[in-house]
Amino acid sequence: MNEKCSIGMVGLGVMGRNLALNIADHGFPVAGFDTDPLKRAEATGNSGGERICVFPSLAGLTEALTVPRSVLLMVPAGPPVDAVIGQLLPLLGPGDCIIDGGNSFYKDTDLRSQAAGATGVAYLGVGISGGERGARTGPSIMPGGPLQAYETVRPIFEAIAAAVNREPCVGYLGPGSAGHYVKMVHNGIEYGLLQLIAESYDLLKRGLHLSDDELAATYAAWNETELSGYLLEITAAIFTERDDLTGERLIDVILDEARQKGTGKWTSQDAMDLQVPLPTVDAAVAARHLSMNKGDRLRVAQVIHGQERRFAGDRDLFLVNLRNALHAATIATFAQCMALLRTASKVYAYGLRLGEIARIWRGGCIIRTQVLEQIREAFKADPDIPNLLLHEELGAEVSRRRQALGWVADTAADLGIPAPAFMASLCYVDGCASPWLPANLIQAQRDYFGAHTYERTDTRGSFHTEWESGTNNHQEGGENVRPR
Ligand code: 6PG
């Protein structure tokens, strides 16, 4: 290939290769690099190969690019990203751009963009969702970093992204680590939704004793309703898959210990730092951790009995309530995570447009679901809405299903089936809708044992009581009792 390439791709593993093929299919020549010669060969061996040129060195790759050069990294998050940047920077110059397309931690992205920026090289942190298939056929793309650098690669991203109603599922999100932050929260939502669906499966399997065929049919039917989304679609398909080794359903020979790379945990951790409640995601992260100790679970099961009762009531009611509870909990999960994005946007000065994020998530990504259309509309109507539960339509959807959510939590507890994400979602909804909470007692207790002061309902300021001597209402000056 004599013509210069529009973009470089570093890392030709399955994600990098598929993205390279997707880019090449859209008419943009790609220069590829991987340390593994086999991966280099695979990248050119597939369709679109005539527009992918591979190089055995990064120097070869950078020389093949049009100026200003754009190099997309699809390497594992963490030290490999720093290693590649270290080798690339001496080969690039002012105006060139490094794009990290992996699931990098947003604070790493901030540090890397400062380091690259100091040499005049722009740095884009770009969340890419959709897995291997999405990378090949149309992912959802969440770019952040310098706007000018984004403009250079915008035509490529818009061409390769998934499209919904002809709108590409990509759009500039904000400066610095905005793109990777949004991708992290996307994954937090992914954790929440996966856990909710897993709990519904548990209730249907252990509570109603549905067979794999019945499970497949149930999820397929639910996917035709307001719950419709990619995760329900693949859930239905999973129950029909047979294992090559045993001929059994594959799902029944998969170990019940969930793994993780940690993006859900980062979301929970950051939400705690920002004091934004994210109980459904927290519960999902904890549930994965709990699942990993199967040995301990087997031992505790010998001590604590009485689990796994079969549901003896109305089966149709069970199914309807579970479906409604899943929808309410899904909205509650999005409400929590959008509230996190709203706060993060202010604290980190991202200037996020939440409606634009909902738009980008409607196609290509793992959490794409029908409710995102309503969420997008909600932010269109009021870009500053503090919580989606305040939106008339979404709030009403949850309100109508509040009883079902409570019923599912009750029934799960009664059957001895753990449903932490449903319960956390229920408590989030009830907590948000509580005009009064028992936090006055916590204020009093903190003041009792630690003289931390408290606020009153009738007067401004902070107060302290000598609780043991009964001396009341000494006003304390100046102390900021709201930790920030
Ligand atoms: C996506 C996925 C993708 C990956 C997660 C899995 O959007 O395409 O989120 O990024 O599947 O990293 O994360 P865990 O290993 O933490 O479950």
Coordinates of C-alpha atoms and ligand atoms in Angstrom, one line a residue:
M1 CA 0.0 0.0 0.0
N2 CA 1.6 3.3 -1.1
E3 CA -1.0 5.7 0.2
K4 CA -0.5 7.0 3.8
C5 CA -2.7 5.5 6.5
S6 CA -5.4 7.5 8.3
I7 CA -4.9 5.9 11.7
G8 CA -2.5 3.6 13.5
M9 CA -3.7 0.7 15.6
V10 CA -1.4 -0.6 18.3
G11 CA -2.5 -3.9 19.7
L12 CA -4.0 -6.4 17.2
G13 CA -5.7 -8.7 19.7
V14 CA -9.4 -9.5 19.0
M15 CA -10.6 -5.9 19.9
G16 CA -7.8 -4.1 18.0
R17 CA -8.1 -6.4 15.0
N18 CA -11.9 -6.1 14.8
L19 CA -11.8 -2.3 15.1
A20 CA -9.0 -2.1 12.5
L21 CA -11.2 -4.2 10.1
N22 CA -14.2 -2.0 10.8
I23 CA -12.2 1.1 10.1
A24 CA -10.7 -0.4 6.9
D25 CA -14.2 -1.4 5.7
H26 CA -15.2 2.2 5.9
G27 CA -12.5 3.2 3.5
F28 CA -9.8 4.5 6.0
P29 CA -6.4 2.8 5.5
V30 CA -5.1 1.5 8.8
A31 CA -1.4 0.9 9.9
G32 CA -1.3 -1.9 12.4
F33 CA 1.3 -3.0 15.0
D34 CA 1.5 -5.8 17.4
T35 CA 4.6 -7.4 19.0
D36 CA 3.1 -10.8 18.1
P37 CA 3.8 -11.8 14.4
L38 CA 0.8 -14.1 14.5
K39 CA -1.5 -11.3 15.4
R40 CA 0.0 -9.1 12.7
A41 CA -0.6 -11.9 10.1
E42 CA -4.2 -12.4 11.3
A43 CA -5.0 -8.7 11.0
T44 CA -4.2 -8.7 7.3
G45 CA -5.6 -12.2 6.6
N46 CA -9.2 -11.2 7.0
S47 CA -11.5 -9.2 4.8
G48 CA -10.6 -5.5 4.4
G49 CA -7.0 -6.7 4.5
E50 CA -5.9 -4.6 1.5
R51 CA -6.5 -1.5 3.6
I52 CA -4.7 -2.8 6.7
C53 CA -0.9 -2.6 6.5
V54 CA 1.0 -4.1 9.4
F55 CA 4.5 -3.2 10.7
P56 CA 6.9 -5.0 12.9
S57 CA 7.9 -1.8 14.7
L58 CA 6.2 1.3 16.0
A59 CA 8.6 3.4 14.0
G60 CA 7.3 1.8 10.8
L61 CA 3.7 2.4 11.9
T62 CA 4.2 6.1 12.6
E63 CA 6.1 6.7 9.4
A64 CA 3.1 5.2 7.5
L65 CA 0.6 7.7 8.9
T66 CA -0.8 11.0 7.5
V67 CA 0.2 14.0 9.5
P68 CA -1.0 14.9 12.1
R69 CA -0.8 11.3 13.1
S70 CA -3.5 9.5 15.2
V71 CA -2.5 6.3 16.9
L72 CA -5.2 4.2 18.6
L73 CA -4.0 1.9 21.4
M74 CA -6.0 -1.2 22.0
V75 CA -3.8 -2.8 24.6
P76 CA -4.7 -4.1 28.1
A77 CA -5.4 -1.3 30.6
G78 CA -2.6 -0.6 33.1
P79 CA 1.2 -0.8 32.6
P80 CA 1.0 -2.0 28.9
V81 CA -0.6 1.4 28.1
D82 CA 2.3 3.3 29.8
A83 CA 4.8 1.1 28.1
V84 CA 3.4 1.8 24.6
I85 CA 3.1 5.5 25.3
G86 CA 6.8 5.6 26.4
Q87 CA 7.8 4.0 23.1
L88 CA 5.5 6.1 21.0
L89 CA 6.1 9.6 22.3
P90 CA 9.6 9.9 20.9
L91 CA 8.2 9.0 17.4
L92 CA 5.4 11.6 17.5
G93 CA 5.5 15.4 17.5
P94 CA 3.3 18.4 18.3
G95 CA -0.2 18.1 16.8
D96 CA -0.1 14.3 16.7
C97 CA -2.5 12.3 18.9
I98 CA -2.5 9.2 21.0
I99 CA -5.9 7.6 21.6
D100 CA -6.4 5.1 24.4
G101 CA -9.4 2.9 23.5
G102 CA -9.1 0.6 26.4
N103 CA -10.8 0.5 29.8
S104 CA -8.2 2.7 31.5
F105 CA -8.8 4.1 35.0
Y106 CA -9.7 7.7 34.5
K107 CA -7.1 9.1 36.9
D108 CA -4.4 7.3 34.8
T109 CA -5.8 9.0 31.7
D110 CA -5.5 12.4 33.4
L111 CA -1.8 11.7 34.2
R112 CA -1.1 10.3 30.8
S113 CA -2.7 13.2 29.0
Q114 CA -0.7 15.7 31.1
A115 CA 2.5 13.9 30.3
A116 CA 1.7 13.6 26.5
G117 CA 0.5 17.2 26.5
A118 CA 3.8 18.4 27.8
T119 CA 5.4 17.1 24.6
G120 CA 2.7 18.7 22.4
V121 CA 1.1 15.4 21.7
A122 CA -2.7 15.4 22.3
Y123 CA -4.2 12.5 24.3
L124 CA -7.7 11.2 23.9
G125 CA -9.2 8.8 26.4
V126 CA -11.9 6.9 24.6
G127 CA -14.4 4.4 26.0
I128 CA -15.3 1.8 23.5
S129 CA -18.2 -0.6 24.3
G130 CA -19.7 -3.5 22.5
G131 CA -17.2 -6.4 22.9
E132 CA -15.6 -8.1 20.0
R133 CA -18.7 -8.1 17.9
G134 CA -19.4 -4.5 18.5
A135 CA -15.8 -3.6 17.6
R136 CA -16.3 -5.3 14.2
T137 CA -19.8 -4.2 13.3
G138 CA -20.4 -0.9 15.3
P139 CA -19.5 -0.1 18.8
S140 CA -20.6 2.7 21.1
I141 CA -17.8 5.2 21.4
M142 CA -17.2 7.7 24.3
P143 CA -14.4 10.1 23.5
G144 CA -12.9 12.6 25.8
G145 CA -9.8 14.9 25.6
P146 CA -8.8 17.9 23.6
L147 CA -11.7 18.8 21.2
Q148 CA -9.3 19.8 18.4
A149 CA -7.7 16.3 18.4
Y150 CA -11.1 14.7 18.4
E151 CA -12.1 16.6 15.3
T152 CA -9.3 14.9 13.4
V153 CA -10.5 11.4 14.2
R154 CA -14.2 12.3 14.3
P155 CA -15.0 11.1 10.7
I156 CA -13.5 7.7 11.4
F157 CA -15.3 7.3 14.7
E158 CA -18.6 8.4 13.2
A159 CA -18.2 6.0 10.3
I160 CA -17.4 2.9 12.5
A161 CA -19.8 3.5 15.4
A162 CA -23.2 1.8 15.7
A163 CA -26.0 3.9 14.4
V164 CA -29.5 4.4 15.8
N165 CA -32.0 6.1 13.4
R166 CA -28.9 7.1 11.4
E167 CA -27.3 8.9 14.3
P168 CA -23.9 7.5 15.1
C169 CA -23.4 6.3 18.7
V170 CA -20.5 8.6 19.3
G171 CA -20.1 12.2 20.3
Y172 CA -17.5 14.3 22.0
L173 CA -18.1 14.2 25.8
G174 CA -15.6 16.5 27.4
P175 CA -12.0 17.4 28.2
G176 CA -9.4 15.3 30.0
S177 CA -10.6 11.9 31.2
A178 CA -14.3 12.6 30.5
G179 CA -14.5 9.7 28.0
H180 CA -13.0 7.1 30.3
Y181 CA -15.0 8.3 33.2
V182 CA -18.2 7.9 31.3
K183 CA -17.1 4.4 30.1
M184 CA -16.3 3.5 33.8
V185 CA -19.9 4.5 34.8
H186 CA -21.2 2.6 31.7
N187 CA -19.5 -0.5 33.2
G188 CA -20.9 0.3 36.7
I189 CA -24.4 0.2 35.1
E190 CA -23.4 -3.0 33.3
Y191 CA -22.5 -4.6 36.7
G192 CA -25.9 -3.5 38.2
L193 CA -28.0 -4.8 35.2
L194 CA -26.0 -8.1 35.0
Q195 CA -26.6 -8.7 38.7
L196 CA -30.3 -7.8 38.5
I197 CA -30.8 -10.2 35.6
A198 CA -28.8 -12.9 37.5
E199 CA -31.0 -12.5 40.5
S200 CA -34.1 -12.8 38.4
Y201 CA -32.7 -16.0 37.0
D202 CA -32.0 -17.3 40.5
L203 CA -35.6 -16.5 41.5
L204 CA -37.0 -18.2 38.3
K205 CA -34.7 -21.2 38.7
R206 CA -34.7 -21.9 42.4
G207 CA -38.0 -20.2 43.2
L208 CA -40.2 -21.3 40.3
H209 CA -38.0 -24.3 39.1
L210 CA -38.1 -23.1 35.5
S211 CA -36.2 -25.3 33.0
D212 CA -33.6 -23.8 30.7
D213 CA -36.1 -23.8 27.8
E214 CA -38.6 -22.0 30.0
L215 CA -36.0 -19.5 31.1
A216 CA -35.0 -18.9 27.4
A217 CA -38.6 -18.4 26.5
T218 CA -39.3 -16.0 29.5
Y219 CA -36.3 -13.8 28.8
A220 CA -37.1 -13.8 25.1
A221 CA -40.7 -12.7 25.9
W222 CA -39.5 -10.0 28.3
N223 CA -37.2 -8.8 25.6
E224 CA -40.3 -7.9 23.5
T225 CA -41.5 -5.6 26.3
E226 CA -40.4 -2.3 27.8
L227 CA -37.4 -4.3 29.2
S228 CA -36.0 -4.8 25.7
G229 CA -32.2 -4.6 25.6
Y230 CA -29.0 -6.3 24.6
L231 CA -28.4 -8.0 27.9
L232 CA -31.9 -9.7 27.9
E233 CA -31.4 -10.7 24.3
I234 CA -28.1 -12.5 25.1
T235 CA -29.6 -14.0 28.3
A236 CA -32.4 -15.6 26.4
A237 CA -29.8 -17.0 23.9
I238 CA -27.5 -18.3 26.6
F239 CA -30.1 -20.7 28.0
T240 CA -30.4 -22.5 24.6
E241 CA -26.7 -23.1 24.1
R242 CA -25.5 -26.7 24.4
D243 CA -22.1 -27.8 25.7
D244 CA -19.9 -29.6 23.2
L245 CA -18.3 -31.7 25.8
T246 CA -21.3 -33.1 27.7
G247 CA -24.3 -32.3 25.5
E248 CA -25.9 -30.6 28.5
R249 CA -27.0 -27.0 28.5
L250 CA -23.8 -25.0 28.7
I251 CA -25.1 -22.7 31.5
D252 CA -25.4 -25.6 33.8
V253 CA -21.8 -26.6 33.6
I254 CA -20.4 -23.1 34.1
L255 CA -19.0 -22.5 37.6
D256 CA -21.0 -20.1 39.7
E257 CA -18.1 -17.8 40.6
A258 CA -18.1 -14.4 38.7
R259 CA -14.8 -12.8 37.6
Q260 CA -14.1 -9.1 37.1
K261 CA -11.5 -6.7 35.9
G262 CA -12.7 -4.1 38.4
T263 CA -14.4 -1.3 36.5
G264 CA -17.6 -1.7 38.6
K265 CA -15.5 -1.4 41.8
W266 CA -13.9 1.8 40.5
T267 CA -17.4 3.2 39.8
S268 CA -18.5 2.4 43.4
Q269 CA -15.3 3.7 44.9
D270 CA -15.6 7.0 43.0
A271 CA -19.3 7.4 43.8
M272 CA -18.3 7.0 47.5
D273 CA -15.6 9.7 47.1
L274 CA -18.2 12.0 45.6
Q275 CA -20.9 11.1 48.2
V276 CA -23.3 9.9 45.5
P277 CA -25.4 6.9 46.6
L278 CA -24.9 4.0 44.2
P279 CA -26.4 1.1 46.1
T280 CA -27.3 -1.2 43.2
V281 CA -23.8 -1.1 41.8
D282 CA -22.3 -1.5 45.3
A283 CA -24.5 -4.6 45.8
A284 CA -23.5 -6.0 42.4
V285 CA -19.8 -5.6 43.1
A286 CA -20.2 -7.2 46.5
A287 CA -22.3 -10.1 45.0
R288 CA -19.4 -10.9 42.6
H289 CA -17.0 -10.9 45.5
L290 CA -19.3 -13.2 47.5
S291 CA -19.7 -15.6 44.6
M292 CA -16.0 -16.1 44.3
N293 CA -15.8 -17.9 47.7
K294 CA -17.6 -21.0 46.7
G295 CA -15.7 -23.2 49.2
D296 CA -16.8 -21.0 52.1
R297 CA -20.3 -20.9 50.8
L298 CA -20.4 -24.7 50.7
R299 CA -19.2 -24.8 54.3
V300 CA -21.6 -22.2 55.6
A301 CA -24.5 -24.0 53.9
Q302 CA -23.8 -26.9 56.3
V303 CA -24.4 -24.5 59.2
I304 CA -27.2 -22.3 58.1
H305 CA -30.1 -24.3 56.6
G306 CA -33.6 -23.5 55.4
Q307 CA -32.6 -22.0 52.0
E308 CA -34.1 -22.7 48.6
R309 CA -37.8 -23.0 49.3
R310 CA -39.9 -23.5 46.2
F311 CA -42.5 -20.7 45.6
A312 CA -45.9 -22.2 46.3
G313 CA -48.1 -19.2 45.3
D314 CA -49.5 -17.8 42.0
R315 CA -46.9 -18.4 39.3
D316 CA -48.3 -15.8 36.9
L317 CA -48.2 -13.2 39.6
F318 CA -44.6 -14.1 40.3
L319 CA -43.7 -13.6 36.7
V320 CA -45.5 -10.3 36.3
N321 CA -44.1 -8.9 39.5
L322 CA -40.5 -10.0 38.7
R323 CA -40.7 -8.4 35.2
N324 CA -42.0 -5.2 36.7
A325 CA -39.5 -5.2 39.5
L326 CA -36.7 -5.7 36.9
H327 CA -37.9 -2.7 35.0
A328 CA -38.1 -0.5 38.1
A329 CA -34.7 -1.6 39.3
T330 CA -33.2 -0.9 35.8
I331 CA -34.5 2.6 35.9
A332 CA -33.2 3.0 39.5
T333 CA -29.8 1.8 38.4
F334 CA -29.7 4.4 35.6
A335 CA -31.0 7.1 38.0
Q336 CA -28.1 6.4 40.4
C337 CA -25.4 6.3 37.7
M338 CA -26.7 9.4 35.9
A339 CA -26.7 11.3 39.2
L340 CA -23.1 10.2 39.6
L341 CA -22.2 11.5 36.2
R342 CA -23.9 14.8 37.0
T343 CA -21.9 15.3 40.2
A344 CA -18.6 14.0 38.6
S345 CA -19.2 16.5 35.7
K346 CA -19.2 19.4 38.1
V347 CA -16.4 18.2 40.4
Y348 CA -14.1 17.2 37.5
A349 CA -15.2 20.0 35.2
Y350 CA -16.1 17.6 32.4
G351 CA -19.1 19.6 31.2
L352 CA -21.0 16.4 30.4
R353 CA -24.3 16.5 28.5
L354 CA -26.2 13.6 30.0
G355 CA -28.7 13.5 27.2
E356 CA -25.8 13.1 24.7
I357 CA -24.5 10.2 26.8
A358 CA -27.9 8.5 26.8
R359 CA -28.0 9.0 23.1
I360 CA -24.6 7.4 22.6
W361 CA -25.6 4.4 24.8
R362 CA -28.7 3.6 22.7
G363 CA -26.8 1.5 20.3
G364 CA -23.6 -0.6 20.1
C365 CA -22.8 -0.8 23.8
I366 CA -23.4 -3.6 26.4
I367 CA -26.1 -1.6 28.3
R368 CA -28.1 -0.6 25.3
T369 CA -31.8 -0.9 26.3
Q370 CA -35.1 0.7 25.3
V371 CA -35.3 2.8 28.4
L372 CA -32.4 4.9 27.2
E373 CA -34.7 6.5 24.7
Q374 CA -36.8 7.8 27.6
I375 CA -33.7 8.8 29.5
R376 CA -32.5 10.8 26.6
E377 CA -35.9 12.5 26.3
A378 CA -35.8 13.3 30.1
F379 CA -32.5 15.1 29.7
K380 CA -33.7 16.8 26.6
A381 CA -36.6 18.3 28.5
D382 CA -34.5 19.2 31.5
P383 CA -30.7 18.8 31.1
D384 CA -30.2 19.7 34.8
I385 CA -32.6 17.2 36.3
P386 CA -30.9 16.1 39.5
N387 CA -32.4 12.6 39.5
L388 CA -34.2 10.7 36.8
L389 CA -36.8 9.6 39.4
L390 CA -38.0 13.3 39.3
H391 CA -38.9 12.9 35.6
E392 CA -42.6 12.7 35.4
E393 CA -42.7 9.6 33.1
L394 CA -39.8 7.7 34.5
G395 CA -40.8 8.5 38.1
A396 CA -44.3 7.2 37.3
E397 CA -42.9 4.0 35.7
V398 CA -41.1 3.3 39.0
S399 CA -44.0 4.4 41.2
R400 CA -46.3 2.0 39.3
R401 CA -43.8 -0.8 39.9
R402 CA -42.9 0.0 43.5
Q403 CA -45.2 -2.7 44.9
A404 CA -43.8 -5.3 42.6
L405 CA -40.3 -4.4 43.6
G406 CA -41.2 -4.8 47.3
W407 CA -43.0 -8.0 46.5
V408 CA -39.9 -9.5 44.8
A409 CA -37.7 -8.4 47.7
D410 CA -40.2 -10.0 50.2
T411 CA -40.5 -13.2 48.2
A412 CA -36.8 -13.5 47.7
A413 CA -36.2 -13.2 51.5
D414 CA -39.0 -15.6 52.2
L415 CA -37.6 -18.2 49.8
G416 CA -34.0 -17.7 51.1
I417 CA -32.8 -16.5 47.7
P418 CA -30.3 -13.6 47.9
A419 CA -31.4 -10.6 45.8
P420 CA -29.1 -7.8 47.0
A421 CA -29.4 -5.7 43.8
F422 CA -33.2 -5.8 43.9
M423 CA -33.2 -5.0 47.6
A424 CA -30.7 -2.2 47.1
S425 CA -32.7 -0.7 44.2
L426 CA -35.9 -0.9 46.4
C427 CA -34.2 0.9 49.3
Y428 CA -32.8 3.5 46.9
V429 CA -36.2 4.3 45.6
D430 CA -37.8 4.3 49.0
G431 CA -34.9 6.3 50.4
C432 CA -35.1 8.9 47.6
A433 CA -38.9 9.2 48.2
S434 CA -38.6 9.6 52.0
P435 CA -39.3 13.1 53.2
W436 CA -37.8 12.0 56.6
L437 CA -35.0 9.6 57.3
P438 CA -33.6 8.5 60.7
A439 CA -30.4 10.5 60.1
N440 CA -31.3 12.7 63.0
L441 CA -30.5 9.8 65.3
I442 CA -27.1 9.3 63.6
Q443 CA -26.4 13.0 64.1
A444 CA -27.3 12.7 67.8
Q445 CA -25.2 9.5 68.3
R446 CA -22.2 11.1 66.6
D447 CA -22.5 14.1 68.9
Y448 CA -23.0 11.9 72.0
F449 CA -19.9 9.8 71.5
G450 CA -17.7 12.1 69.6
A451 CA -18.9 15.7 70.1
H452 CA -19.2 15.9 66.3
T453 CA -22.1 18.5 66.6
Y454 CA -25.5 18.3 64.9
E455 CA -27.8 20.6 63.0
R456 CA -31.4 21.5 64.1
T457 CA -34.6 21.6 62.2
D458 CA -35.6 25.0 63.6
T459 CA -32.3 27.1 63.6
R460 CA -29.3 27.3 61.4
G461 CA -25.8 26.5 62.7
S462 CA -24.1 23.6 64.5
F463 CA -25.0 22.5 68.0
H464 CA -23.4 20.3 70.7
T465 CA -25.0 18.8 73.7
E466 CA -23.2 17.4 76.8
W467 CA -25.4 14.3 76.6
E468 CA -24.4 12.7 79.9
S469 CA -24.9 15.8 82.0
G470 CA -28.0 16.8 80.0
T471 CA -26.6 20.2 79.1
N472 CA -28.3 21.2 75.9
N473 CA -27.8 23.3 72.8
H474 CA -24.4 24.9 73.0
Q475 CA -24.0 26.5 69.6
E476 CA -20.7 25.7 68.1
G477 CA -19.2 28.3 65.7
G478 CA -17.6 27.7 62.4
E479 CA -17.2 23.9 62.2
N480 CA -18.2 22.5 58.9
V481 CA -20.2 19.5 59.8
R482 CA -20.8 18.4 56.2
P483 CA -17.6 16.6 55.1
R484 CA -16.5 17.4 51.6
Ligands
6PG1 C1 -17.9 -3.2 27.0 C2 -17.6 -4.1 28.2 C3 -16.2 -4.4 28.2 C4 -15.8 -5.6 29.1 C5 -15.7 -5.2 30.6 C6 -15.9 -6.4 31.5 O1 -18.5 -2.2 27.3 O2 -17.7 -3.7 25.9 O3 -17.9 -3.4 29.4 O4 -15.5 -3.3 28.5 O5 -16.6 -6.7 28.9 O6 -14.5 -4.7 30.8 O7 -15.7 -5.9 32.8 P1 -15.4 -6.8 34.0 O8 -14.3 -7.7 33.7 O9 -15.0 -5.8 35.1 O10 -16.7 -7.5 34.3

